[in-house]
Coordinates of C-alpha atoms in Angstrom, one line a residue:
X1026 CA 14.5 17.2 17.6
X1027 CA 18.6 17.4 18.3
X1028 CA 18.8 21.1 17.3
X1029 CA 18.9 23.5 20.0
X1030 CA 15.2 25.5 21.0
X1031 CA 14.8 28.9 20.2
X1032 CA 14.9 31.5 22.5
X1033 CA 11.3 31.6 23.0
X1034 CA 11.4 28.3 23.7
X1035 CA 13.6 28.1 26.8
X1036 CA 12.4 27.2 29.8
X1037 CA 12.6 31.1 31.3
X1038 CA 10.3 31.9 28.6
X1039 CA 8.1 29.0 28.9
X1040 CA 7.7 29.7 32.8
X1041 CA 6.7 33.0 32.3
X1042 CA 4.0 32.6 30.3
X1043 CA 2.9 29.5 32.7
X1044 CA 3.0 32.3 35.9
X1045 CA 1.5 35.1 33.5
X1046 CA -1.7 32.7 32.7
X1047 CA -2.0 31.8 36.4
X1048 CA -2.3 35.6 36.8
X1049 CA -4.7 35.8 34.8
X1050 CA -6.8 32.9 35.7
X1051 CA -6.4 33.5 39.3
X1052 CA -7.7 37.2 38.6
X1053 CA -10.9 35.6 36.9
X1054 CA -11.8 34.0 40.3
X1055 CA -11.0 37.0 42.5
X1056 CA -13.4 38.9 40.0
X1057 CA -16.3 35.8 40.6
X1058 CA -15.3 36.6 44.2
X1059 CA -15.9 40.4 44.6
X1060 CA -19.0 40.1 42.5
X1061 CA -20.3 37.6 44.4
X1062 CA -19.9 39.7 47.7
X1063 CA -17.3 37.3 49.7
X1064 CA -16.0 38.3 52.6
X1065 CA -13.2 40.6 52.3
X1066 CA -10.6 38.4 54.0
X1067 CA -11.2 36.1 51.3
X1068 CA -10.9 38.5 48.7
X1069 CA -8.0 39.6 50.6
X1070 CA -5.9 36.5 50.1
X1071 CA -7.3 35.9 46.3
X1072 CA -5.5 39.5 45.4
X1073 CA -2.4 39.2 47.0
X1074 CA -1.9 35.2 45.2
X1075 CA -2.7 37.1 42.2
X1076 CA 0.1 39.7 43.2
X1077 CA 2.6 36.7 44.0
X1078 CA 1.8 35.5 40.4
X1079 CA 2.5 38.6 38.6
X1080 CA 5.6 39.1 40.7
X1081 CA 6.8 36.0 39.6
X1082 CA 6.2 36.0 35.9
X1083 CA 8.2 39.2 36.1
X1084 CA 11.2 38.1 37.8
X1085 CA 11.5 35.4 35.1
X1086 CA 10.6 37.7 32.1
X1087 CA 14.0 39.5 33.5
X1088 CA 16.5 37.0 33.4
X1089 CA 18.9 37.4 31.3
X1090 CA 19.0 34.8 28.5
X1091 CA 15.3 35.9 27.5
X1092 CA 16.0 39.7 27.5
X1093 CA 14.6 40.4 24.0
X1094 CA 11.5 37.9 24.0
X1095 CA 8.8 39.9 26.3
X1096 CA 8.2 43.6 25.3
X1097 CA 8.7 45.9 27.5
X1098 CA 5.4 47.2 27.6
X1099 CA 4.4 43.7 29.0
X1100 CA 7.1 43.9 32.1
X1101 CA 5.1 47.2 32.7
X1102 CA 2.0 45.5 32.6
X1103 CA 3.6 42.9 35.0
X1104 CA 4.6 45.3 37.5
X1105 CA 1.5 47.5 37.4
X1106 CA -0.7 44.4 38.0
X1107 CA 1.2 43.3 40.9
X1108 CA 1.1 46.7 42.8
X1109 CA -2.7 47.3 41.8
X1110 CA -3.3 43.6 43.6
X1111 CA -1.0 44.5 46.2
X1112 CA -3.1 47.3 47.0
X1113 CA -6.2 45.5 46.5
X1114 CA -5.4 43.1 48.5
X1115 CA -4.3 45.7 51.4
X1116 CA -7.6 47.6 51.3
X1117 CA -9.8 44.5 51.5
X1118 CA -8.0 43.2 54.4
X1119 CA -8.3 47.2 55.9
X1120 CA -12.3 46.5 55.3
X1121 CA -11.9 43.1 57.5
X1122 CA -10.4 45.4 60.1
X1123 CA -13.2 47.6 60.9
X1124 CA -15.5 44.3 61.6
X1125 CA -12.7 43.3 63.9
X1126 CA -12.8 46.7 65.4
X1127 CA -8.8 47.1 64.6
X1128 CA -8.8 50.7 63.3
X1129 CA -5.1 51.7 64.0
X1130 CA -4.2 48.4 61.7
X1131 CA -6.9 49.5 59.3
X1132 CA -5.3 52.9 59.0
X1133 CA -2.2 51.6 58.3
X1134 CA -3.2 49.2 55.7
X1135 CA -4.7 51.8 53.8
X1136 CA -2.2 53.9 53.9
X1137 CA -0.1 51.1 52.5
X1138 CA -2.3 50.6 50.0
X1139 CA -2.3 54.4 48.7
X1140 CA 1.5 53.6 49.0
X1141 CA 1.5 50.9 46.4
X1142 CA -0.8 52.9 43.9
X1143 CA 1.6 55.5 44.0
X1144 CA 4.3 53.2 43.0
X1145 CA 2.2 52.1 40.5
X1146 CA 1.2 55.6 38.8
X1147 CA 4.9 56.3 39.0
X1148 CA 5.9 52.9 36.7
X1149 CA 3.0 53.6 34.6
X1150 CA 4.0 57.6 33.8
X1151 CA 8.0 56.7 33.5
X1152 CA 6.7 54.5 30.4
X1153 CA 4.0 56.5 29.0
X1154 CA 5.3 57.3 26.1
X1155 CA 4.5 53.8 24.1
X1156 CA 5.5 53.5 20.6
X1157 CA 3.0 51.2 19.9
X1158 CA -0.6 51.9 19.7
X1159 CA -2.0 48.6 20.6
X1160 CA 0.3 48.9 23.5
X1161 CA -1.2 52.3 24.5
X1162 CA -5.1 50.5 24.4
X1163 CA -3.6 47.5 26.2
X1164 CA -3.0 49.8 29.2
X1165 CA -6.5 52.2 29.4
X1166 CA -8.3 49.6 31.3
X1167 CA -5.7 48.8 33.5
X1168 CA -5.3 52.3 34.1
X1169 CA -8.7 52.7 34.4
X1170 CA -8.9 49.9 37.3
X1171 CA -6.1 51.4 39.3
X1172 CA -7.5 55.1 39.5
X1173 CA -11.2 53.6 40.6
X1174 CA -9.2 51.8 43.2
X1175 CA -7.1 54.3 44.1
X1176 CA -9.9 57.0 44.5
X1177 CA -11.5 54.3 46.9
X1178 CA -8.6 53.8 49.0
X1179 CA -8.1 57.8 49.1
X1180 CA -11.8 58.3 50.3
X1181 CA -11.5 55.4 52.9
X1182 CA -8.2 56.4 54.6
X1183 CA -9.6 60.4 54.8
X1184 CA -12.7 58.7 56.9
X1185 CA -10.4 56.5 58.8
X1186 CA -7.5 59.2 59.6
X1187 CA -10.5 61.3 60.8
X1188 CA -12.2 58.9 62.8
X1189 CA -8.8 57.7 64.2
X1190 CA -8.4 61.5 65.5
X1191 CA -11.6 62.2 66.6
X1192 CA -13.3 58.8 68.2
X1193 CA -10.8 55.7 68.4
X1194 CA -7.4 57.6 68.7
X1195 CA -5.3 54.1 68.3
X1196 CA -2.1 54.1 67.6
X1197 CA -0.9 53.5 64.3
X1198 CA 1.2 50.2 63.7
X1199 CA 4.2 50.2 61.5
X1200 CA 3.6 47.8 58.1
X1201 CA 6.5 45.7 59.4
X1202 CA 4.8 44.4 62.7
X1203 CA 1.5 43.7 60.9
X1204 CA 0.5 40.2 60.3
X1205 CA 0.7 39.1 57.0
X1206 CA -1.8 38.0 54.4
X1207 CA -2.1 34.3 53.9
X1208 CA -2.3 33.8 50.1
X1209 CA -4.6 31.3 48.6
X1210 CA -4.4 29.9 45.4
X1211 CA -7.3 28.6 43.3
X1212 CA -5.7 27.6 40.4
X1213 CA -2.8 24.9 39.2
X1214 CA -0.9 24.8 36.0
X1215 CA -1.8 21.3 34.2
X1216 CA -0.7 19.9 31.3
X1217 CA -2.7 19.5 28.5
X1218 CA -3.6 15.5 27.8
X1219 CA -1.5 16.1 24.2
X1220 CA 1.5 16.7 26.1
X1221 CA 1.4 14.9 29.3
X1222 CA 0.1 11.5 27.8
X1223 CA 0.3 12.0 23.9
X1224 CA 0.3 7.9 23.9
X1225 CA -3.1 7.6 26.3
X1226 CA -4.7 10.3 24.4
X1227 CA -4.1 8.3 20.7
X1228 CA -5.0 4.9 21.7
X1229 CA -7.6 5.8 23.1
X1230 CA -9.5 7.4 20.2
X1231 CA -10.8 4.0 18.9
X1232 CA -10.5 0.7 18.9
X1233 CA -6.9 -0.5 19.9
X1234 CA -6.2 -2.3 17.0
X1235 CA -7.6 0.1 14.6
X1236 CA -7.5 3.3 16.5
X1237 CA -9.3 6.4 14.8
X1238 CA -6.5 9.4 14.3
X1239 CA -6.1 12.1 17.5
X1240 CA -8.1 15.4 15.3
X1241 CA -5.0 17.3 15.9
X1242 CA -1.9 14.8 17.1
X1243 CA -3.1 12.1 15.2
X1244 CA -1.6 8.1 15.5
X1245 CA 1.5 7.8 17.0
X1246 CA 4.3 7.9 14.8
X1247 CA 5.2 4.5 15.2
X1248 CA 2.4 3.2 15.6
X1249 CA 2.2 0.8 12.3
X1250 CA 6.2 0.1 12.3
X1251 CA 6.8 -3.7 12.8
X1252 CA 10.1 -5.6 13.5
X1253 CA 12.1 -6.4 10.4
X1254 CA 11.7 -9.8 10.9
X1255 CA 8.2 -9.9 10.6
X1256 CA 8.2 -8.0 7.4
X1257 CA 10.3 -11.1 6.4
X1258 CA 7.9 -13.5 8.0
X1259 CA 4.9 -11.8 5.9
X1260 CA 7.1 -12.0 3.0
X1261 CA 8.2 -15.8 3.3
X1262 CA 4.3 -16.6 4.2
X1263 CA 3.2 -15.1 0.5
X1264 CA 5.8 -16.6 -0.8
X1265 CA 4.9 -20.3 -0.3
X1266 CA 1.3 -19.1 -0.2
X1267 CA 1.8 -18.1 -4.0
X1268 CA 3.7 -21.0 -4.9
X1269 CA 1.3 -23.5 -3.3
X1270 CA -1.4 -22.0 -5.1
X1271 CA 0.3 -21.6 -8.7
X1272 CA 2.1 -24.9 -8.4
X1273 CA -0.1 -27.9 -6.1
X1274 CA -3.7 -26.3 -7.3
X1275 CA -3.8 -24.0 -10.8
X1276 CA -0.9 -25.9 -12.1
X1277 CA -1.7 -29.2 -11.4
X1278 CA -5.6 -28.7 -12.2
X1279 CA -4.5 -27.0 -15.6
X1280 CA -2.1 -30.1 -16.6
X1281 CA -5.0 -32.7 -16.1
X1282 CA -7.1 -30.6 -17.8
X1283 CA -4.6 -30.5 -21.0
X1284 CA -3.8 -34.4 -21.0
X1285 CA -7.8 -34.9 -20.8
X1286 CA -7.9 -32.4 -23.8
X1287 CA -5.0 -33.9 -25.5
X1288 CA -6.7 -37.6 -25.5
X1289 CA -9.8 -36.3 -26.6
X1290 CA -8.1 -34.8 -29.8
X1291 CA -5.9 -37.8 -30.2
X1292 CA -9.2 -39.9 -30.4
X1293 CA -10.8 -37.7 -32.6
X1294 CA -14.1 -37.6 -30.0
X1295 CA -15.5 -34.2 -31.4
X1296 CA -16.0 -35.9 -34.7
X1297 CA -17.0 -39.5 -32.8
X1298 CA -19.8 -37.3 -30.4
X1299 CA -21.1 -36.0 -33.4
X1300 CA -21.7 -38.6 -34.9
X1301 CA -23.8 -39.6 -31.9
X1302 CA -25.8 -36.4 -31.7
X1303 CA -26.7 -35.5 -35.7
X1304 CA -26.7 -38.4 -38.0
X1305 CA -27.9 -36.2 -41.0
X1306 CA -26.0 -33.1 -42.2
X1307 CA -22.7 -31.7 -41.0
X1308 CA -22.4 -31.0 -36.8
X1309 CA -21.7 -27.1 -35.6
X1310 CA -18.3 -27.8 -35.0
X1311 CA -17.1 -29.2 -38.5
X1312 CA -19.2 -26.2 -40.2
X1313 CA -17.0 -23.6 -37.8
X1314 CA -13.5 -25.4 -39.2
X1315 CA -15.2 -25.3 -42.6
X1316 CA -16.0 -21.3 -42.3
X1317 CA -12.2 -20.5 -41.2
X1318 CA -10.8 -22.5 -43.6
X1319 CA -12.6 -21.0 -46.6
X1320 CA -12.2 -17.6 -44.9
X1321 CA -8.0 -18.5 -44.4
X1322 CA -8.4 -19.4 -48.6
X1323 CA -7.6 -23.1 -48.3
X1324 CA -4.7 -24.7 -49.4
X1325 CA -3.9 -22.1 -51.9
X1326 CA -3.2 -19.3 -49.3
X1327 CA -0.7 -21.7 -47.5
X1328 CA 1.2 -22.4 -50.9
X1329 CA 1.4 -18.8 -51.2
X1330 CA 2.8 -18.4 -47.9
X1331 CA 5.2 -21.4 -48.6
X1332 CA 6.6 -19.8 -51.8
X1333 CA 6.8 -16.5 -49.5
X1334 CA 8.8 -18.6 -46.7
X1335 CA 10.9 -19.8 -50.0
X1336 CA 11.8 -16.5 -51.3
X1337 CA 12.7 -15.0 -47.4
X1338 CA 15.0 -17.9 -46.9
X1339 CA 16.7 -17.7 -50.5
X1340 CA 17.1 -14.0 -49.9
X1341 CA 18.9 -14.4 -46.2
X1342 CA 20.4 -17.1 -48.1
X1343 CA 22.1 -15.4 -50.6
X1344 CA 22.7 -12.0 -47.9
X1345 CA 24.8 -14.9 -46.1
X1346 CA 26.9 -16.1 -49.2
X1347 CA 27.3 -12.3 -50.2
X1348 CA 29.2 -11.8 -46.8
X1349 CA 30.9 -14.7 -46.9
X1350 CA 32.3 -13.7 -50.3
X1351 CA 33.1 -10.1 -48.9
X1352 CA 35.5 -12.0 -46.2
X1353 CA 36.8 -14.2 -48.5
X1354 CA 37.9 -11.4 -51.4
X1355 CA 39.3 -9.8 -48.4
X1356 CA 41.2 -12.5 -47.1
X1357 CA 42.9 -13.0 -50.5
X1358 CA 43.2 -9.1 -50.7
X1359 CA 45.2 -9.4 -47.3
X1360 CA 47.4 -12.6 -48.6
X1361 CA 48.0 -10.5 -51.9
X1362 CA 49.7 -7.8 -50.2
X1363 CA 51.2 -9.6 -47.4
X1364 CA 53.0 -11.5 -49.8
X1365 CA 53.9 -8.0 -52.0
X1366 CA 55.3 -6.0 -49.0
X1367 CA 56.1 -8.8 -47.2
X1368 CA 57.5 -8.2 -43.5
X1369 CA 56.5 -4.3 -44.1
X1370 CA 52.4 -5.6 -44.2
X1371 CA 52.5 -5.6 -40.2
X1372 CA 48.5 -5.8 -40.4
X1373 CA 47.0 -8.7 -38.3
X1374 CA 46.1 -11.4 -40.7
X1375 CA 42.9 -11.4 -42.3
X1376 CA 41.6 -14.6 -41.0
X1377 CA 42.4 -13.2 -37.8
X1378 CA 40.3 -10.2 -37.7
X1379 CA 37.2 -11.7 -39.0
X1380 CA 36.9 -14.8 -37.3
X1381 CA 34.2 -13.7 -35.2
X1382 CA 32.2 -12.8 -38.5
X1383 CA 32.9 -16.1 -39.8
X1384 CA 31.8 -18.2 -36.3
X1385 CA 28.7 -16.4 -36.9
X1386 CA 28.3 -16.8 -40.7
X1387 CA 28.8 -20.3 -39.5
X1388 CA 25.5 -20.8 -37.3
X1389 CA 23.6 -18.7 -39.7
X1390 CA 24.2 -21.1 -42.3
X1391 CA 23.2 -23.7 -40.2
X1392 CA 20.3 -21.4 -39.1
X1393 CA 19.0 -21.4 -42.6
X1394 CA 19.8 -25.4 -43.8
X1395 CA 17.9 -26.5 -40.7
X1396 CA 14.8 -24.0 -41.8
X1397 CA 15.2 -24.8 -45.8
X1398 CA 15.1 -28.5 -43.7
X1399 CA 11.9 -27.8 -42.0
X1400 CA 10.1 -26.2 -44.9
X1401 CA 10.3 -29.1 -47.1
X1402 CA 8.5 -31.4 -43.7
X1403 CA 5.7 -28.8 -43.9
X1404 CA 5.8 -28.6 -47.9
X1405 CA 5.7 -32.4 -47.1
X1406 CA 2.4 -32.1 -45.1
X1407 CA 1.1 -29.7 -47.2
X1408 CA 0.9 -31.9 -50.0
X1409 CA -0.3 -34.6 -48.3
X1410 CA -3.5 -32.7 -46.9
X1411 CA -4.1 -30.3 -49.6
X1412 CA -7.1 -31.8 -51.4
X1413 CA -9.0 -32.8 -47.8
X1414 CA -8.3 -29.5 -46.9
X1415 CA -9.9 -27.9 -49.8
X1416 CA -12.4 -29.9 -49.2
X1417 CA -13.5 -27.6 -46.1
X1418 CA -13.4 -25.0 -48.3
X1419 CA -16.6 -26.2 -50.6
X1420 CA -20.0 -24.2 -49.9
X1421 CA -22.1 -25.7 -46.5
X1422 CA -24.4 -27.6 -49.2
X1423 CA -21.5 -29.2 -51.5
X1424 CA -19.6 -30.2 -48.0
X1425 CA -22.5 -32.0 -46.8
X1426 CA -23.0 -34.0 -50.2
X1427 CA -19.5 -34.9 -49.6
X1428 CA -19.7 -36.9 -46.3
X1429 CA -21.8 -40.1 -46.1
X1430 CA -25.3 -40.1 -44.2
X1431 CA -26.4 -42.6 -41.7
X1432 CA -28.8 -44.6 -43.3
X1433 CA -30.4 -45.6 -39.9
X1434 CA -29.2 -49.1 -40.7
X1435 CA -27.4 -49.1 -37.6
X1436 CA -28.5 -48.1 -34.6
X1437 CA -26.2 -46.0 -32.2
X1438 CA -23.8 -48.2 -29.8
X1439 CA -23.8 -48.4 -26.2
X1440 CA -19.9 -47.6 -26.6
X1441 CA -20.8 -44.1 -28.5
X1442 CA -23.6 -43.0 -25.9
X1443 CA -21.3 -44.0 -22.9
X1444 CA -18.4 -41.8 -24.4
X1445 CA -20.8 -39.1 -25.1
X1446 CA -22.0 -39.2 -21.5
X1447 CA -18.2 -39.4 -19.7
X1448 CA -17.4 -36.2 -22.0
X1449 CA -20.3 -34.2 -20.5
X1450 CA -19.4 -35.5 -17.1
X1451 CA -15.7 -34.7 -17.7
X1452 CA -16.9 -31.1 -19.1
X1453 CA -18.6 -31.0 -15.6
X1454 CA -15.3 -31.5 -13.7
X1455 CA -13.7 -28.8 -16.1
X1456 CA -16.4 -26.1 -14.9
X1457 CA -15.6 -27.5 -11.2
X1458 CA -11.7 -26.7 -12.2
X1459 CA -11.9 -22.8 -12.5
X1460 CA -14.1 -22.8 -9.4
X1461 CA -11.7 -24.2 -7.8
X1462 CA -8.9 -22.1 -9.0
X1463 CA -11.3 -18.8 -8.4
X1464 CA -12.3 -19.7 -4.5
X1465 CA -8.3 -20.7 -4.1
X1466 CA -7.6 -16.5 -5.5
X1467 CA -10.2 -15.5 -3.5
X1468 CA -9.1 -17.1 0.0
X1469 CA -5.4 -16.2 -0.7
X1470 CA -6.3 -12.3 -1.8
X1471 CA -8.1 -12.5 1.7
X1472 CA -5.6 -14.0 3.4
X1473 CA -3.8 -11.6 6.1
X1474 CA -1.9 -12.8 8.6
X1475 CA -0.1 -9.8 10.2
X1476 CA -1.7 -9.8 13.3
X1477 CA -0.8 -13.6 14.5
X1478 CA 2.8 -12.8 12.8
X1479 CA 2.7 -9.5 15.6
X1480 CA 1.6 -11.4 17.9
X1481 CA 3.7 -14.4 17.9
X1482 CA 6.6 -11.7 17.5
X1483 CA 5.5 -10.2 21.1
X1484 CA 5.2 -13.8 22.6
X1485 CA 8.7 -14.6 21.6
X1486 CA 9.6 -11.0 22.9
X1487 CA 7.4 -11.2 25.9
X1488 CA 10.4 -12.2 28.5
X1489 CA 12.9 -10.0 26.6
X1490 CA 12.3 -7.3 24.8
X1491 CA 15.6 -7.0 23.4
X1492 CA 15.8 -10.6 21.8
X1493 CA 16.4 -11.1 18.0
X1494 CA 13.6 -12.2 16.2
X1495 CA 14.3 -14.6 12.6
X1496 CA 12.0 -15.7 10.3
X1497 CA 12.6 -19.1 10.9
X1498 CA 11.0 -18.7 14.5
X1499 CA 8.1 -18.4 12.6
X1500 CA 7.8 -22.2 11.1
X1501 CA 5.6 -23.5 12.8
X1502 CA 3.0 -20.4 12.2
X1503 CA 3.4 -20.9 8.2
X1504 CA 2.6 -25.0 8.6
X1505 CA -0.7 -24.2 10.9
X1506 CA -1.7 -21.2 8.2
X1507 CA -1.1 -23.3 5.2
X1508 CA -3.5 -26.0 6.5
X1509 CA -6.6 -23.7 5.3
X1510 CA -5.5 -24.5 1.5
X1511 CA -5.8 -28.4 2.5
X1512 CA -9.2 -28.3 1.4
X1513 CA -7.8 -27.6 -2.7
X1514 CA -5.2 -29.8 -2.6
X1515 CA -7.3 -32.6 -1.8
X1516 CA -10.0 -31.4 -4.4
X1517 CA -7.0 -31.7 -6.8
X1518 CA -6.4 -34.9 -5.9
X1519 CA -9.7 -36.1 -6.1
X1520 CA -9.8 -34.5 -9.4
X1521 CA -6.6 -36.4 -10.9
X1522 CA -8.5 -39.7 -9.5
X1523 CA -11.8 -39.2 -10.9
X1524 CA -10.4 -37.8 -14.4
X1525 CA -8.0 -41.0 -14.2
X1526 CA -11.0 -43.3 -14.0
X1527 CA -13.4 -41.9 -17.1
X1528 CA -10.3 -41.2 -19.5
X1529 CA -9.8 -45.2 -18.7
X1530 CA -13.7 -45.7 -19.4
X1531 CA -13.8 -43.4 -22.5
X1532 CA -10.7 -45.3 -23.8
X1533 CA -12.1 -48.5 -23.3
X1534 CA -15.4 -47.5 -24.8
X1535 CA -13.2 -45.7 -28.5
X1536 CA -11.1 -48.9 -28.5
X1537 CA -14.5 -51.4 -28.1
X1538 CA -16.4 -49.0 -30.4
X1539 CA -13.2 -48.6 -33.5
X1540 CA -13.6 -52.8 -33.2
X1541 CA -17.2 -52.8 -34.6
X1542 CA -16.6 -49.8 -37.0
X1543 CA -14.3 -52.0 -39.6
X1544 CA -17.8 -53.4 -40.5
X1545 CA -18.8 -51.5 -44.1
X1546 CA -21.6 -49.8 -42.1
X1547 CA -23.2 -46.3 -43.5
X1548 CA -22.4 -44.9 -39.6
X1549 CA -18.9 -46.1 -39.9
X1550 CA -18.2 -44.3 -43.2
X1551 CA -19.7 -40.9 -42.4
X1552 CA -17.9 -40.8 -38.7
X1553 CA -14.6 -41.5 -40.4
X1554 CA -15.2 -39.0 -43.3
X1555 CA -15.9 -36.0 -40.5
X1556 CA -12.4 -38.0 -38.2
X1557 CA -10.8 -36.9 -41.7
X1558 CA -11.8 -33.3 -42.0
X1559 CA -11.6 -32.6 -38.7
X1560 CA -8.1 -33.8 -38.7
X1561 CA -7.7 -31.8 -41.8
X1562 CA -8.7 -28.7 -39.4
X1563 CA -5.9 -29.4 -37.2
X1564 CA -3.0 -30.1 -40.2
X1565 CA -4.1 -26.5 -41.7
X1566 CA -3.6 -24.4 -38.0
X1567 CA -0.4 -26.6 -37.5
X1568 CA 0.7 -26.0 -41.0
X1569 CA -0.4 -22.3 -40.9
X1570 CA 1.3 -21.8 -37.9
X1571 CA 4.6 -23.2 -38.9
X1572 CA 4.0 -20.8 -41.9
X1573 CA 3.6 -17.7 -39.7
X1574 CA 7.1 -18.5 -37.8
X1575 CA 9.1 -18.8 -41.2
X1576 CA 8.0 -15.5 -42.1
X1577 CA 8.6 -13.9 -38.9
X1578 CA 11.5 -11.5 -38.9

């Protein structure tokens, strides 16, 4: 846009074309005219405006800084056209004369009219000899044109000259003293709407706010460019958008949904429900552990990987004393021959260079005492659960031989059926949870707010245009938008107050229930020999687990 136009391009150029396509147009209506039988003074004045126009586009196709842009075959065209209308315009106006009973003016227009065909023939043999063929075709029916018109205005100003003589013997006027034509124009140079109101034209191709691209200028360029400060705006918005949902609704929801699952497992309520719901046989849940255990190879597979943890650590273990060794033979090396050469050893001293291996040796060291430290706590543990857990590794019908069956001695407890009933009301509330998380996604993937943040910007611009918009103009926006998460924040709340109340009931009911169970009762044994194995369960994935880290590279 700042580099200078092309020649073409200038307005010389430009204007010539503009009077050349009036020309043209112009000579479309004087053609409607003459076949629609007009009267000849109209005609008249059609053909000389046409003249004017050709005239014109020529003078401007001659100036100087567009020498080399127009052909020269298309100034001839120019000039010919403009004497052929000239004449044209000249004989039609000769026609008026005869109604008007003016035959001296009539001669003399005709004779200027043979005068400008002349002139005409004269341009058009001076450049007859075209170079280029399309040129030569260009100019047949032009030719054409002017020698029908000039064999009419030849024929009309014998019959006139002889008439003049003969009958009305008027004198001739000169062409100076004649009146002249008045011209009339029925055409205007207009703009195209793409140029003279690009910004109309594209708005108005659809709806304002969403308007459909202009087929060949499309949306305006800027259309969709915003003030840097609401970019900023948007971006702050998402921010505490995204952090009120992770932090006040999925966090929050999660964490009451971990403590409820970490006092269930401290209770040992999987085992306790079962208890309640199969009083015969093992429940689903024990004979899952069972099936991984025996699949993991019981005890015996975590002894294997505890001698494996053993010889990993011995082996960095002795790596580490190996190095230490190396520094230490050095060291003595260094002293050897610092003492031998004495002042002519100008080495650094050896304690010196490696003390940065040796700060490191150091934690390493301490790396692997506090592991060697932590193996013997699991080797502890593993000891200590061994036989219970191999005892999930006996077939489905030796494991259920092993743990006591209810007798039906004792009927179930209020306590047990009341826990059983809070943990299916509490699994309800846990369903409820990821609902709520997935409808609080949902509204904030939805959640757009570009067009209040525009508009607020052109309120706060509306009485100057040039003020400087901040973020922080934009509080008050971010306070009212937030409000529409209100609704899951105070379903989290509710949440933590109803979850609150049954963990209290279910931990009144265990405590009330674990009172009666100290009775020697047939229910009592078998729920404390599944407490055991389920607890088994857990030692052998913490155990396992610990395992897997010590071998980890």
């Amino acid at each position: 846009m700042r580099t200078e136009p092309t020649v073409d391009m200038l307005p010389p150029a430009l204007n010539t074309l503009t009077q050349l396509m009036l020309a043209q147009a112009q000579e479309c209506v004087w053609q409607k005219a003459a076949m629609d039988q007009l009267r000849d003074g109209i005609i008249s004045r059609l053909a000389l405006q046409i003249s004017d126009y050709y005239n014109t586009a020529l003078e401007m196709a001659s100036n100087s800084s567009i020498q080399n842009v127009f052909p020269k075959n298309w100034l001839t065209h120019m000039q010919v056209k403009a004497l052929h209308f000239n004449a044209a315009a000249q004989f039609r106006k000769s026609s008026e004369c005869i109604v008007q009973d003016k035959y001296g003016e009539e001669l003399s227009r005709l004779q200027m009219a043979a005068d400008y065909v002349k002139r005409a023939f004269e341009i058009v043999k001076s450049h007859s000899t075209f170079t280029n063929n399309s040129a030569r075709l260009s100019s047949v029916a032009v030719v054409n044109d002017l020698k029908s018109l000039q064999l009419i205005i030849s024929n009309n100003l014998t019959r006139a000259e002889k008439d003049n003589d003969v009958i009305y013997l008027e004198r001739i006027p000169l062409p100076s003293t004649l009146a002249p034509i008045a011209k009339i124009s029925m055409v205007k140079a207009l703009p195209s709407p793409e140029i003279s109101d690009p910004m109309g034209l594209m708005m108005n191709t659809g709806i304002r706010n969403n308007p459909i691209p202009h087929p060949i200028i499309g949306l305006p360029l800027f259309q969709k460019l915003v003030p840097f400060a609401v970019h900023q705006a948007a971006s702050v918005y998402v921010d505490r958008k995204e952090r009120l949902i992770k932090e006040d609704i999925i966090a929050k929801l999660n964490e009451l949904t971990a403590v409820y699952h970490s006092t269930v497992e401290s209770l040992h309520l999987p085992t306790l429900i079962a208890t309640v719901e199969q009083t015969t046989g093992l429940p689903e849940s024990i004979l899952r552990q069972a099936a991984e255990v025996r699949s993991g190879g019981g005890s015996q597979t975590l002894y294997d990987m505890w001698e494996l943890v053993q010889k990993a650590s011995n082996k960095n273990a002795e790596i580490l004393e190996e190095a230490f060794n190396i520094l230490d033979e050095e060291h003595e090396h260094d002293e050897k021959l610092r003492s031998l050469y004495d002042t002519r050893w100008t080495r650094p001293a050896s304690h010196l260079l490696t003390r940065q291996l040796t700060i490191q040796g150091q934690k390493h060291r301490q790396t692997i005492t506090s592991a060697q430290n932590a193996d013997l706590i699991v080797r502890g543990k593993l000891d200590t659960w061994a036989k219970i857990i191999d005892v999930l590794t006996l077939t489905k019908d030796e494991l259920e031989e092993s743990i006591p069956t209810d007798d039906g001695d004792t009927p179930q407890e209020d306590n047990l059926l009341l826990i059983k009933r809070l943990s299916e009301e509490m699994d309800q509330h846990i369903k409820k949870r990821k609902e709520i998380i997935d409808q609080a996604k949902k509204a904030s993937n939805a959640d757009d707010i570009s067009s209040v943040l525009l508009k607020k910007a052109a309120e706060l611009t509306s009485k100057s245009p040039i003020m400087k918009i901040e973020a922080a103009q934009f509080e008050d926006l971010f306070i009212e938008e937030l409000r529409k998460y209100d609704s899951y924040i105070r379903s989290v709340d509710e949440e933590d107050e109803i979850q609150g109340d049954l963990i209290r009931q279910i931990t009144d009911a265990y405590y009330q229930h674990t009172a009666k169970t100290n009775e020697p009762s047939s229910c009592a044994k078998r729920e404390k020999a599944l407490q055991s194995l389920h607890q088994a369960y857990i030692k052998y994935k913490e155990i396992k687990t610990n395992l897997n880290e010590g071998l980890k590279v």
